[in-house]
Amino acid sequence: MPTSKMRAIIISAVGTVIPCIIAGAIVGIFFRSSFWYWTLGIAVLAFLYACLDRIPLRLFTGTMKGLPLGGLLRYGYASTDKRPVPTFYEIEDRERFNIYSYDHYYGDREK
């Protein structure tokens, strides 16, 4: 019998990989002559997005919290608590870039 941590690892791995393969297969159905190219290509892109969105981490955390299946899927795929948040300096740099790029293209309108 697997421990709770091993169970959480398995659920987070399977819960991340299987939806990516299904998404690729749905696209691959429309291109039957190159089904596997589309399936693998879309699955890899979906997997990269899922990892960057931290879906495996949320599935692992939700399993360790003991969430039921519906709550686990909702927490894993729709929650925003483990997504990266821009820091104060990143926001400041973005605002400064927007100001400078506006002035560069449109000039100083106050003159």
mmCIF file with all atom_site columns, N, CA and C in Angstrom, residues 1-12 60 63-64:
data_model
loop_
_atom_site.group_PDB
_atom_site.id
_atom_site.type_symbol
_atom_site.label_atom_id
_atom_site.label_alt_id
_atom_site.label_comp_id
_atom_site.label_asym_id
_atom_site.label_entity_id
_atom_site.label_seq_id
_atom_site.pdbx_PDB_ins_code
_atom_site.Cartn_x
_atom_site.Cartn_y
_atom_site.Cartn_z
_atom_site.occupancy
_atom_site.B_iso_or_equiv
_atom_site.pdbx_formal_charge
_atom_site.auth_seq_id
_atom_site.auth_comp_id
_atom_site.auth_asym_id
_atom_site.auth_atom_id
_atom_site.pdbx_PDB_model_num
ATOM 1  N N  . MET A 1 1  ? 0.846  -1.177 0.000   1.00 0.00 ? 1  MET A N  1
ATOM 2  C CA . MET A 1 1  ? 0.000  0.000  0.000   1.00 0.00 ? 1  MET A CA 1
ATOM 3  C C  . MET A 1 1  ? 0.894  1.243  0.000   1.00 0.00 ? 1  MET A C  1
ATOM 4  N N  . PRO A 1 2  ? 0.699  2.135  -0.992  1.00 0.00 ? 2  PRO A N  1
ATOM 5  C CA . PRO A 1 2  ? 1.555  3.326  -1.070  1.00 0.00 ? 2  PRO A CA 1
ATOM 6  C C  . PRO A 1 2  ? 1.253  4.314  0.062   1.00 0.00 ? 2  PRO A C  1
ATOM 7  N N  . THR A 1 3  ? 2.267  5.037  0.445   1.00 0.00 ? 3  THR A N  1
ATOM 8  C CA . THR A 1 3  ? 2.076  6.055  1.464   1.00 0.00 ? 3  THR A CA 1
ATOM 9  C C  . THR A 1 3  ? 1.307  7.229  0.876   1.00 0.00 ? 3  THR A C  1
ATOM 10 N N  . SER A 1 4  ? 0.910  8.149  1.734   1.00 0.00 ? 4  SER A N  1
ATOM 11 C CA . SER A 1 4  ? 0.116  9.279  1.242   1.00 0.00 ? 4  SER A CA 1
ATOM 12 C C  . SER A 1 4  ? 0.942  10.181 0.324   1.00 0.00 ? 4  SER A C  1
ATOM 13 N N  . LYS A 1 5  ? 2.251  10.304 0.593   1.00 0.00 ? 5  LYS A N  1
ATOM 14 C CA . LYS A 1 5  ? 3.082  11.145 -0.266  1.00 0.00 ? 5  LYS A CA 1
ATOM 15 C C  . LYS A 1 5  ? 3.273  10.490 -1.635  1.00 0.00 ? 5  LYS A C  1
ATOM 16 N N  . MET A 1 6  ? 3.478  9.174  -1.664  1.00 0.00 ? 6  MET A N  1
ATOM 17 C CA . MET A 1 6  ? 3.621  8.469  -2.940  1.00 0.00 ? 6  MET A CA 1
ATOM 18 C C  . MET A 1 6  ? 2.311  8.519  -3.729  1.00 0.00 ? 6  MET A C  1
ATOM 19 N N  . ARG A 1 7  ? 1.194  8.402  -3.028  1.00 0.00 ? 7  ARG A N  1
ATOM 20 C CA . ARG A 1 7  ? -0.115 8.506  -3.678  1.00 0.00 ? 7  ARG A CA 1
ATOM 21 C C  . ARG A 1 7  ? -0.297 9.900  -4.290  1.00 0.00 ? 7  ARG A C  1
ATOM 22 N N  . ALA A 1 8  ? 0.128  10.930 -3.569  1.00 0.00 ? 8  ALA A N  1
ATOM 23 C CA . ALA A 1 8  ? 0.014  12.301 -4.071  1.00 0.00 ? 8  ALA A CA 1
ATOM 24 C C  . ALA A 1 8  ? 0.906  12.506 -5.290  1.00 0.00 ? 8  ALA A C  1
ATOM 25 N N  . ILE A 1 9  ? 2.093  11.921 -5.295  1.00 0.00 ? 9  ILE A N  1
ATOM 26 C CA . ILE A 1 9  ? 2.992  12.034 -6.451  1.00 0.00 ? 9  ILE A CA 1
ATOM 27 C C  . ILE A 1 9  ? 2.374  11.365 -7.666  1.00 0.00 ? 9  ILE A C  1
ATOM 28 N N  . ILE A 1 10 ? 1.805  10.186 -7.479  1.00 0.00 ? 10 ILE A N  1
ATOM 29 C CA . ILE A 1 10 ? 1.187  9.456  -8.596  1.00 0.00 ? 10 ILE A CA 1
ATOM 30 C C  . ILE A 1 10 ? -0.008 10.235 -9.138  1.00 0.00 ? 10 ILE A C  1
ATOM 31 N N  . ILE A 1 11 ? -0.853 10.743 -8.253  1.00 0.00 ? 11 ILE A N  1
ATOM 32 C CA . ILE A 1 11 ? -2.034 11.495 -8.693  1.00 0.00 ? 11 ILE A CA 1
ATOM 33 C C  . ILE A 1 11 ? -1.621 12.768 -9.426  1.00 0.00 ? 11 ILE A C  1
ATOM 34 N N  . SER A 1 12 ? -0.604 13.457 -8.913  1.00 0.00 ? 12 SER A N  1
ATOM 35 C CA . SER A 1 12 ? -0.198 14.693 -9.585  1.00 0.00 ? 12 SER A CA 1
ATOM 36 C C  . SER A 1 12 ? 0.441  14.410 -10.937 1.00 0.00 ? 12 SER A C  1
ATOM 37 N N  . PHE A 1 60 ? -0.665 17.884 -6.101  1.00 0.00 ? 60 PHE A N  1
ATOM 38 C CA . PHE A 1 60 ? 0.051  17.255 -4.998  1.00 0.00 ? 60 PHE A CA 1
ATOM 39 C C  . PHE A 1 60 ? -0.420 17.832 -3.661  1.00 0.00 ? 60 PHE A C  1
ATOM 40 N N  . THR A 1 63 ? -3.988 16.728 -2.849  1.00 0.00 ? 63 THR A N  1
ATOM 41 C CA . THR A 1 63 ? -4.042 15.334 -2.414  1.00 0.00 ? 63 THR A CA 1
ATOM 42 C C  . THR A 1 63 ? -3.542 15.204 -0.982  1.00 0.00 ? 63 THR A C  1
ATOM 43 N N  . MET A 1 64 ? -2.488 15.933 -0.644  1.00 0.00 ? 64 MET A N  1
ATOM 44 C CA . MET A 1 64 ? -1.972 15.873 0.723   1.00 0.00 ? 64 MET A CA 1
ATOM 45 C C  . MET A 1 64 ? -2.952 16.486 1.727   1.00 0.00 ? 64 MET A C  1
#
